PDB file of C-alpha atoms in Angstrom:
ATOM      1  CA  UNK A 147      92.778  34.050 121.589  1.00 42.00           C
ATOM      2  CA  UNK A 148      92.487  32.410 124.945  1.00 41.00           C
ATOM      3  CA  UNK A 149      89.459  31.924 126.766  1.00 36.00           C
ATOM      4  CA  UNK A 150      90.660  34.387 129.550  1.00 41.00           C
ATOM      5  CA  UNK A 151      91.478  37.023 126.881  1.00 41.00           C
ATOM      6  CA  UNK A 152      87.799  36.562 125.575  1.00 35.00           C
ATOM      7  CA  UNK A 153      86.489  37.005 128.958  1.00 43.00           C
ATOM      8  CA  UNK A 154      88.385  40.195 129.381  1.00 42.00           C
ATOM      9  CA  UNK A 155      87.037  41.747 126.097  1.00 37.00           C
ATOM     10  CA  UNK A 156      83.400  40.654 126.876  1.00 37.00           C
ATOM     11  CA  UNK A 157      83.837  42.382 130.287  1.00 42.00           C
ATOM     12  CA  UNK A 158      85.077  45.553 128.637  1.00 39.00           C
ATOM     13  CA  UNK A 159      82.275  45.514 126.003  1.00 37.00           C
ATOM     14  CA  UNK A 160      79.765  45.352 128.974  1.00 36.00           C
ATOM     15  CA  UNK A 161      81.203  47.927 130.803  1.00 36.00           C
ATOM     16  CA  UNK A 162      81.264  50.230 127.790  1.00 36.00           C
ATOM     17  CA  UNK A 163      77.709  49.786 127.268  1.00 35.00           C
ATOM     18  CA  UNK A 164      77.023  50.505 130.957  1.00 33.00           C
ATOM     19  CA  UNK A 165      78.885  53.583 130.724  1.00 33.00           C
ATOM     20  CA  UNK A 166      77.213  54.667 127.453  1.00 37.00           C
ATOM     21  CA  UNK A 167      73.869  53.770 129.053  1.00 38.00           C
ATOM     22  CA  UNK A 168      74.396  55.794 132.061  1.00 38.00           C
ATOM     23  CA  UNK A 169      75.474  58.898 130.074  1.00 43.00           C
ATOM     24  CA  UNK A 170      72.424  58.702 127.872  1.00 46.00           C
ATOM     25  CA  UNK A 171      70.095  58.309 130.913  1.00 49.00           C
ATOM     26  CA  UNK A 172      71.748  61.366 132.456  1.00 69.00           C
ATOM     27  CA  UNK A 173      70.901  63.499 129.252  1.00 88.00           C
ATOM     28  CA  UNK A 174      67.399  63.513 129.978  1.00 93.00           C
ATOM     29  CA  UNK A 175      66.809  61.864 133.507  1.00 91.00           C
ATOM     30  CA  UNK A 176      63.465  60.956 134.713  1.00 92.00           C
ATOM     31  CA  UNK A 177      60.391  58.484 134.342  1.00 93.00           C
ATOM     32  CA  UNK A 178      58.146  59.036 131.112  1.00 94.00           C
ATOM     33  CA  UNK A 179      54.528  58.960 132.458  1.00 96.00           C
ATOM     34  CA  UNK A 180      51.720  58.648 129.844  1.00 96.00           C
ATOM     35  CA  UNK A 181      47.892  58.896 130.271  1.00 97.00           C
ATOM     36  CA  UNK A 182      45.199  58.216 127.903  1.00 97.00           C
ATOM     37  CA  UNK A 183      41.974  60.196 127.629  1.00 97.00           C
ATOM     38  CA  UNK A 184      38.786  58.895 125.695  1.00 95.00           C
ATOM     39  CA  UNK A 185      35.884  61.318 125.365  1.00 89.00           C
ATOM     40  CA  UNK A 186      37.183  63.657 127.915  1.00 90.00           C
ATOM     41  CA  UNK A 187      37.635  60.809 130.475  1.00 93.00           C
ATOM     42  CA  UNK A 188      41.075  59.581 131.616  1.00 96.00           C
ATOM     43  CA  UNK A 189      41.043  55.812 131.059  1.00 96.00           C
ATOM     44  CA  UNK A 190      44.581  54.822 132.146  1.00 96.00           C
ATOM     45  CA  UNK A 191      48.132  55.894 133.229  1.00 96.00           C
ATOM     46  CA  UNK A 192      51.352  54.031 133.160  1.00 95.00           C
ATOM     47  CA  UNK A 193      55.099  54.591 132.829  1.00 93.00           C
ATOM     48  CA  UNK A 194      56.844  53.589 129.696  1.00 82.00           C
ATOM     49  CA  UNK A 195      59.817  54.387 127.499  1.00 74.00           C
ATOM     50  CA  UNK A 196      60.854  50.983 126.258  1.00 75.00           C
ATOM     51  CA  UNK A 197      59.718  48.355 123.864  1.00 76.00           C
ATOM     52  CA  UNK A 198      56.714  47.317 125.989  1.00 89.00           C
ATOM     53  CA  UNK A 199      53.187  47.693 124.382  1.00 94.00           C
ATOM     54  CA  UNK A 200      50.663  48.887 126.699  1.00 95.00           C
ATOM     55  CA  UNK A 201      47.135  47.242 125.883  1.00 96.00           C
ATOM     56  CA  UNK A 202      43.683  48.715 126.721  1.00 95.00           C
ATOM     57  CA  UNK A 203      40.150  48.363 125.695  1.00 96.00           C
ATOM     58  CA  UNK A 204      38.454  51.661 124.535  1.00 95.00           C
ATOM     59  CA  UNK A 205      34.760  52.421 125.446  1.00 94.00           C
ATOM     60  CA  UNK A 206      33.971  51.558 121.744  1.00 92.00           C
ATOM     61  CA  UNK A 207      35.376  47.855 122.144  1.00 93.00           C
ATOM     62  CA  UNK A 208      38.437  48.724 120.213  1.00 94.00           C
ATOM     63  CA  UNK A 209      41.524  47.041 121.729  1.00 96.00           C
ATOM     64  CA  UNK A 210      44.368  49.638 121.357  1.00 97.00           C
ATOM     65  CA  UNK A 211      48.039  49.075 121.889  1.00 96.00           C
ATOM     66  CA  UNK A 212      50.295  51.859 122.688  1.00 97.00           C
ATOM     67  CA  UNK A 213      54.105  51.968 122.687  1.00 95.00           C
ATOM     68  CA  UNK A 214      56.284  54.708 123.786  1.00 95.00           C
ATOM     69  CA  UNK A 215      60.094  54.707 123.072  1.00 94.00           C
ATOM     70  CA  UNK A 216      63.093  56.929 123.407  1.00 93.00           C
ATOM     71  CA  UNK A 217      63.364  59.137 120.281  1.00 94.00           C
ATOM     72  CA  UNK A 218      66.494  58.052 118.309  1.00 94.00           C
ATOM     73  CA  UNK A 219      69.384  60.058 117.182  1.00 95.00           C
ATOM     74  CA  UNK A 220      67.666  60.291 113.331  1.00 94.00           C
ATOM     75  CA  UNK A 221      64.639  62.167 114.592  1.00 93.00           C
ATOM     76  CA  UNK A 222      66.841  64.919 115.987  1.00 94.00           C
ATOM     77  CA  UNK A 223      68.882  64.991 113.086  1.00 92.00           C
ATOM     78  CA  UNK A 224      65.962  65.419 110.823  1.00 88.00           C
ATOM     79  CA  UNK A 225      64.907  68.358 112.852  1.00 86.00           C
ATOM     80  CA  UNK A 226      68.411  69.820 113.178  1.00 89.00           C
ATOM     81  CA  UNK A 227      68.518  69.582 109.289  1.00 85.00           C
ATOM     82  CA  UNK A 228      65.585  72.257 109.331  1.00 76.00           C
ATOM     83  CA  UNK A 229      67.623  74.873 110.762  1.00 69.00           C
ATOM     84  CA  UNK A 230      66.187  74.184 114.340  1.00 75.00           C
ATOM     85  CA  UNK A 231      69.004  75.160 116.944  1.00 84.00           C
ATOM     86  CA  UNK A 232      67.495  73.115 119.716  1.00 90.00           C
ATOM     87  CA  UNK A 233      64.351  70.980 120.481  1.00 92.00           C
ATOM     88  CA  UNK A 234      62.845  69.257 123.405  1.00 93.00           C
ATOM     89  CA  UNK A 235      63.196  65.688 124.228  1.00 96.00           C
ATOM     90  CA  UNK A 236      61.265  63.521 121.895  1.00 95.00           C
ATOM     91  CA  UNK A 237      59.328  60.311 122.298  1.00 95.00           C
ATOM     92  CA  UNK A 238      58.348  57.797 119.603  1.00 95.00           C
ATOM     93  CA  UNK A 239      54.670  56.804 119.851  1.00 96.00           C
ATOM     94  CA  UNK A 240      53.408  53.826 117.939  1.00 95.00           C
ATOM     95  CA  UNK A 241      49.892  52.720 117.945  1.00 96.00           C
ATOM     96  CA  UNK A 242      48.479  49.167 117.269  1.00 95.00           C
ATOM     97  CA  UNK A 243      45.275  47.361 116.762  1.00 95.00           C
ATOM     98  CA  UNK A 244      44.984  44.441 118.969  1.00 95.00           C
ATOM     99  CA  UNK A 245      41.204  43.685 118.282  1.00 92.00           C
ATOM    100  CA  UNK A 246      42.027  40.797 115.750  1.00 88.00           C
ATOM    101  CA  UNK A 247      43.789  37.488 115.927  1.00 87.00           C
ATOM    102  CA  UNK A 248      47.165  39.281 115.394  1.00 88.00           C
ATOM    103  CA  UNK A 249      48.181  42.692 116.263  1.00 91.00           C
ATOM    104  CA  UNK A 250      47.962  45.206 113.208  1.00 91.00           C
ATOM    105  CA  UNK A 251      50.491  48.291 113.069  1.00 93.00           C
ATOM    106  CA  UNK A 252      48.534  51.678 112.806  1.00 93.00           C
ATOM    107  CA  UNK A 253      50.853  54.565 113.049  1.00 92.00           C
ATOM    108  CA  UNK A 254      54.240  56.067 114.410  1.00 94.00           C
ATOM    109  CA  UNK A 255      54.407  59.781 115.347  1.00 94.00           C
ATOM    110  CA  UNK A 256      56.996  61.702 117.348  1.00 94.00           C
ATOM    111  CA  UNK A 257      56.097  64.119 120.265  1.00 94.00           C
ATOM    112  CA  UNK A 258      57.699  65.974 123.146  1.00 95.00           C
ATOM    113  CA  UNK A 259      57.962  64.112 126.259  1.00 96.00           C
ATOM    114  CA  UNK A 260      56.038  66.879 128.026  1.00 96.00           C
ATOM    115  CA  UNK A 261      53.030  67.119 125.477  1.00 96.00           C
ATOM    116  CA  UNK A 262      49.465  65.967 124.573  1.00 96.00           C
ATOM    117  CA  UNK A 263      49.309  64.092 121.340  1.00 96.00           C
ATOM    118  CA  UNK A 264      45.915  63.347 119.811  1.00 96.00           C
ATOM    119  CA  UNK A 265      44.597  60.659 117.435  1.00 95.00           C
ATOM    120  CA  UNK A 266      41.195  60.079 115.862  1.00 90.00           C
ATOM    121  CA  UNK A 267      39.162  60.762 112.877  1.00 84.00           C
ATOM    122  CA  UNK A 268      40.007  64.340 112.805  1.00 79.00           C
ATOM    123  CA  UNK A 269      43.604  63.890 113.046  1.00 77.00           C
ATOM    124  CA  UNK A 270      46.121  65.674 115.307  1.00 87.00           C
ATOM    125  CA  UNK A 271      49.322  63.819 115.671  1.00 90.00           C
ATOM    126  CA  UNK A 272      47.876  61.579 112.987  1.00 89.00           C
ATOM    127  CA  UNK A 273      44.552  60.372 111.762  1.00 86.00           C
ATOM    128  CA  UNK A 274      43.336  57.019 113.015  1.00 89.00           C
ATOM    129  CA  UNK A 275      39.660  56.373 112.211  1.00 85.00           C
ATOM    130  CA  UNK A 276      39.615  53.106 114.049  1.00 87.00           C
ATOM    131  CA  UNK A 277      39.619  54.986 117.305  1.00 91.00           C
ATOM    132  CA  UNK A 278      36.034  56.235 117.194  1.00 87.00           C
ATOM    133  CA  UNK A 279      35.753  59.659 118.783  1.00 89.00           C
ATOM    134  CA  UNK A 280      39.708  59.833 119.300  1.00 93.00           C
ATOM    135  CA  UNK A 281      42.165  59.849 122.239  1.00 96.00           C
ATOM    136  CA  UNK A 282      44.496  61.951 123.741  1.00 96.00           C
ATOM    137  CA  UNK A 283      47.768  60.704 125.089  1.00 97.00           C
ATOM    138  CA  UNK A 284      49.315  63.189 127.758  1.00 97.00           C
ATOM    139  CA  UNK A 285      53.080  62.650 128.107  1.00 97.00           C
ATOM    140  CA  UNK A 286      54.687  63.691 131.216  1.00 97.00           C
ATOM    141  CA  UNK A 287      58.478  63.994 132.060  1.00 95.00           C
ATOM    142  CA  UNK A 288      61.076  66.554 133.459  1.00 94.00           C
ATOM    143  CA  UNK A 289      61.594  68.968 130.673  1.00 93.00           C
ATOM    144  CA  UNK A 290      64.941  68.671 128.811  1.00 95.00           C
ATOM    145  CA  UNK A 291      66.281  70.400 125.895  1.00 94.00           C
ATOM    146  CA  UNK A 292      68.478  68.870 123.074  1.00 94.00           C
ATOM    147  CA  UNK A 293      71.189  70.569 121.012  1.00 94.00           C
ATOM    148  CA  UNK A 294      73.261  69.438 118.381  1.00 92.00           C
ATOM    149  CA  UNK A 295      76.174  69.047 120.768  1.00 92.00           C
ATOM    150  CA  UNK A 296      73.953  66.369 122.492  1.00 94.00           C
ATOM    151  CA  UNK A 297      73.637  64.071 119.255  1.00 93.00           C
ATOM    152  CA  UNK A 298      76.572  62.001 119.936  1.00 93.00           C
ATOM    153  CA  UNK A 299      75.010  60.822 123.299  1.00 93.00           C
ATOM    154  CA  UNK A 300      71.703  59.824 121.791  1.00 95.00           C
ATOM    155  CA  UNK A 301      71.618  56.237 120.444  1.00 94.00           C
ATOM    156  CA  UNK A 302      70.606  55.444 116.882  1.00 95.00           C
ATOM    157  CA  UNK A 303      67.592  53.387 115.881  1.00 94.00           C
ATOM    158  CA  UNK A 304      69.612  50.355 115.271  1.00 93.00           C
ATOM    159  CA  UNK A 305      71.290  50.668 118.723  1.00 93.00           C
ATOM    160  CA  UNK A 306      67.803  51.216 120.318  1.00 92.00           C
ATOM    161  CA  UNK A 307      66.259  48.139 118.446  1.00 91.00           C
ATOM    162  CA  UNK A 308      63.858  50.203 116.853  1.00 90.00           C
ATOM    163  CA  UNK A 309      62.319  49.228 113.282  1.00 86.00           C
ATOM    164  CA  UNK A 310      60.158  51.192 110.842  1.00 86.00           C
ATOM    165  CA  UNK A 311      57.059  49.660 110.592  1.00 89.00           C
ATOM    166  CA  UNK A 312      54.710  49.805 107.690  1.00 84.00           C
ATOM    167  CA  UNK A 313      50.906  50.061 107.619  1.00 81.00           C
ATOM    168  CA  UNK A 314      49.257  47.130 105.702  1.00 81.00           C
ATOM    169  CA  UNK A 315      46.765  48.637 103.467  1.00 85.00           C
ATOM    170  CA  UNK A 316      43.189  47.534 103.303  1.00 83.00           C
ATOM    171  CA  UNK A 317      41.321  47.203  99.867  1.00 89.00           C
ATOM    172  CA  UNK A 318      40.186  50.806  99.661  1.00 90.00           C
ATOM    173  CA  UNK A 319      43.516  51.916 100.335  1.00 91.00           C
ATOM    174  CA  UNK A 320      45.085  49.705  97.440  1.00 93.00           C
ATOM    175  CA  UNK A 321      42.455  51.111  94.988  1.00 95.00           C
ATOM    176  CA  UNK A 322      43.644  54.553  95.770  1.00 95.00           C
ATOM    177  CA  UNK A 323      47.142  53.548  95.411  1.00 96.00           C
ATOM    178  CA  UNK A 324      46.242  51.964  92.114  1.00 97.00           C
ATOM    179  CA  UNK A 325      44.625  55.293  90.940  1.00 96.00           C
ATOM    180  CA  UNK A 326      47.544  57.373  91.992  1.00 96.00           C
ATOM    181  CA  UNK A 327      49.919  55.025  89.966  1.00 97.00           C
ATOM    182  CA  UNK A 328      47.616  55.428  87.010  1.00 97.00           C
ATOM    183  CA  UNK A 329      47.963  59.111  87.179  1.00 96.00           C
ATOM    184  CA  UNK A 330      51.557  59.027  87.912  1.00 97.00           C
ATOM    185  CA  UNK A 331      51.933  56.961  84.644  1.00 97.00           C
ATOM    186  CA  UNK A 332      50.207  59.615  82.750  1.00 96.00           C
ATOM    187  CA  UNK A 333      52.707  62.389  84.280  1.00 96.00           C
ATOM    188  CA  UNK A 334      49.733  63.651  86.307  1.00 97.00           C
ATOM    189  CA  UNK A 335      50.965  64.836  89.797  1.00 97.00           C
ATOM    190  CA  UNK A 336      48.673  65.949  92.642  1.00 96.00           C
ATOM    191  CA  UNK A 337      49.352  67.582  95.934  1.00 95.00           C
ATOM    192  CA  UNK A 338      46.454  66.990  98.554  1.00 94.00           C
ATOM    193  CA  UNK A 339      45.782  69.272 101.533  1.00 91.00           C
ATOM    194  CA  UNK A 340      42.721  70.398 103.665  1.00 89.00           C
ATOM    195  CA  UNK A 341      41.197  73.609 102.253  1.00 87.00           C
ATOM    196  CA  UNK A 342      41.412  75.552 105.774  1.00 86.00           C
ATOM    197  CA  UNK A 343      44.880  74.369 106.590  1.00 87.00           C
ATOM    198  CA  UNK A 344      46.415  77.445 105.039  1.00 90.00           C
ATOM    199  CA  UNK A 345      45.107  81.210 104.687  1.00 92.00           C
ATOM    200  CA  UNK A 346      43.525  81.482 101.296  1.00 92.00           C
ATOM    201  CA  UNK A 347      46.201  83.892  99.901  1.00 94.00           C
ATOM    202  CA  UNK A 348      48.839  81.337 100.850  1.00 94.00           C
ATOM    203  CA  UNK A 349      47.047  78.412  99.220  1.00 94.00           C
ATOM    204  CA  UNK A 350      46.595  80.551  96.016  1.00 95.00           C
ATOM    205  CA  UNK A 351      50.404  81.246  96.044  1.00 95.00           C
ATOM    206  CA  UNK A 352      51.235  77.636  96.767  1.00 96.00           C
ATOM    207  CA  UNK A 353      49.132  76.596  93.825  1.00 95.00           C
ATOM    208  CA  UNK A 354      50.870  78.993  91.593  1.00 96.00           C
ATOM    209  CA  UNK A 355      54.229  77.613  92.656  1.00 95.00           C
ATOM    210  CA  UNK A 356      53.420  74.015  92.278  1.00 96.00           C
ATOM    211  CA  UNK A 357      51.764  74.687  88.733  1.00 96.00           C
ATOM    212  CA  UNK A 358      55.132  75.917  87.486  1.00 95.00           C
ATOM    213  CA  UNK A 359      56.325  72.277  87.663  1.00 94.00           C
ATOM    214  CA  UNK A 360      53.085  70.877  86.446  1.00 96.00           C
ATOM    215  CA  UNK A 361      51.633  69.813  89.874  1.00 97.00           C
ATOM    216  CA  UNK A 362      47.931  70.300  90.641  1.00 96.00           C
ATOM    217  CA  UNK A 363      46.783  71.463  94.176  1.00 96.00           C
ATOM    218  CA  UNK A 364      43.844  69.657  95.320  1.00 95.00           C
ATOM    219  CA  UNK A 365      41.995  71.225  98.455  1.00 93.00           C
ATOM    220  CA  UNK A 366      40.015  68.630 100.388  1.00 93.00           C
ATOM    221  CA  UNK A 367      36.810  69.681 102.127  1.00 89.00           C
ATOM    222  CA  UNK A 368      35.952  67.996 105.303  1.00 84.00           C
ATOM    223  CA  UNK A 369      33.095  65.390 104.460  1.00 83.00           C
ATOM    224  CA  UNK A 370      33.817  65.069 100.938  1.00 87.00           C
ATOM    225  CA  UNK A 371      34.762  62.001  99.011  1.00 83.00           C
ATOM    226  CA  UNK A 372      38.496  62.568  99.429  1.00 89.00           C
ATOM    227  CA  UNK A 373      38.073  63.047 103.144  1.00 86.00           C
ATOM    228  CA  UNK A 374      38.919  59.488 104.083  1.00 87.00           C
ATOM    229  CA  UNK A 375      41.882  57.913 105.556  1.00 84.00           C
ATOM    230  CA  UNK A 376      42.063  55.314 102.700  1.00 89.00           C
ATOM    231  CA  UNK A 377      42.493  58.281 100.155  1.00 92.00           C
ATOM    232  CA  UNK A 378      45.161  60.053 102.171  1.00 88.00           C
ATOM    233  CA  UNK A 379      47.120  56.835 102.935  1.00 88.00           C
ATOM    234  CA  UNK A 380      46.619  55.534  99.332  1.00 93.00           C
ATOM    235  CA  UNK A 381      46.666  58.199  96.863  1.00 95.00           C
ATOM    236  CA  UNK A 382      47.876  61.201  98.754  1.00 94.00           C
ATOM    237  CA  UNK A 383      51.135  59.332 100.075  1.00 91.00           C
ATOM    238  CA  UNK A 384      51.731  57.583  96.812  1.00 95.00           C
ATOM    239  CA  UNK A 385      51.724  60.821  95.146  1.00 95.00           C
ATOM    240  CA  UNK A 386      54.024  62.444  97.529  1.00 93.00           C
ATOM    241  CA  UNK A 387      56.722  59.772  97.081  1.00 93.00           C
ATOM    242  CA  UNK A 388      56.386  59.946  93.180  1.00 95.00           C
ATOM    243  CA  UNK A 389      56.722  63.915  93.469  1.00 95.00           C
ATOM    244  CA  UNK A 390      59.979  63.407  95.699  1.00 92.00           C
ATOM    245  CA  UNK A 391      61.319  61.072  92.916  1.00 94.00           C
ATOM    246  CA  UNK A 392      60.790  63.253  90.143  1.00 95.00           C
ATOM    247  CA  UNK A 393      61.418  66.622  91.392  1.00 94.00           C
ATOM    248  CA  UNK A 394      63.562  65.942  94.348  1.00 92.00           C
ATOM    249  CA  UNK A 395      63.109  65.722  98.262  1.00 82.00           C
ATOM    250  CA  UNK A 396      64.025  69.319  98.452  1.00 89.00           C
ATOM    251  CA  UNK A 397      61.286  70.468  95.976  1.00 92.00           C
ATOM    252  CA  UNK A 398      58.734  70.606  98.789  1.00 90.00           C
ATOM    253  CA  UNK A 399      60.946  72.466 101.361  1.00 87.00           C
ATOM    254  CA  UNK A 400      62.169  74.960  98.896  1.00 92.00           C
ATOM    255  CA  UNK A 401      58.480  75.871  98.306  1.00 93.00           C
ATOM    256  CA  UNK A 402      57.850  75.955 101.890  1.00 91.00           C
ATOM    257  CA  UNK A 403      60.982  78.165 102.371  1.00 91.00           C
ATOM    258  CA  UNK A 404      59.662  80.634  99.667  1.00 93.00           C
ATOM    259  CA  UNK A 405      56.040  80.678 101.089  1.00 93.00           C
ATOM    260  CA  UNK A 406      57.497  81.598 104.558  1.00 91.00           C
ATOM    261  CA  UNK A 407      59.716  84.415 103.038  1.00 92.00           C
ATOM    262  CA  UNK A 408      56.621  85.846 101.010  1.00 93.00           C
ATOM    263  CA  UNK A 409      54.150  85.786 103.962  1.00 90.00           C
ATOM    264  CA  UNK A 410      56.476  86.027 106.946  1.00 82.00           C
ATOM    265  CA  UNK A 411      55.139  82.947 108.349  1.00 73.00           C
TER     266      UNK A 411
END
C-alpha cells in the first residue's frame, strides 16, 4: 500500500470517529456538572465527564478523588435485560483515596446524570467508611432518556477506554474472605442483608425460598459484628460469587421475580 493510500485510509478513520463522536454527543447534549456536599456544606463544584480525577481534601483530612465518566453501552444493556424499556442517562462514578503515597481505588457506581448519590458509613450509592460522616454528589445535566434504539450510538467500555478496577482488600477483609471460603468448602452458603431492608413478611418468605436450596439468610443489625465494610466486602461478596457459581446467575433474579409477584412489589 502506498504512502498516499495510507494517508487516505487514516483520514477516513479520523473522519469516521469524528462523525461517531458527534452522534454520541448529540444523543445527550449538555455539560455534566458535579457538586460535592459534606456535612450539609457544599465544598466544591466542577464540570466533568471524562477520565479526569477531581481531587479535594475533606474536613476530616481525607484526600478524595472523584471521577465521573459517560455511562458505557454495557451498563444500559444490563438494565434493559431487566425488562426496563427506557432509562435516564447514566454516569459512572469512581472514588479514590489520595491520602497515601499512591492512589487507592474505593468504589464505582452508576447514577443518573441528574441525581444525588451518597457515600459514607451508612451507605447510599455505596458504603465507604473512609469518608467519615459521608458525602453527597449532586449531578446536574439536561435530562435525557435512553431507549434500546439508542444502544448502537452509545460507545462500549473498550471504546471509552474504561477499565473495571478492583478494590485491594485490607487484612480484615482478607480474613472474612478466608472465612467465607471455609464455609463454602463445607457447602454452607449464606446470603447477608440488613434486617430492615425488606418488610418482615417479605424477609420471612425470602428465607423460605433460599432454604429450599440449602442457603441461609443472615439478617444484619446496624452496629452488630457483621455491620462492617470488611465483612460485607470480604464474606458477603465472596458468598454471592460462590452462590452464582453454584446455582447460576439467574437464581437470585428468579427469587426476586417470585417475591415481586407474590407481594406486588
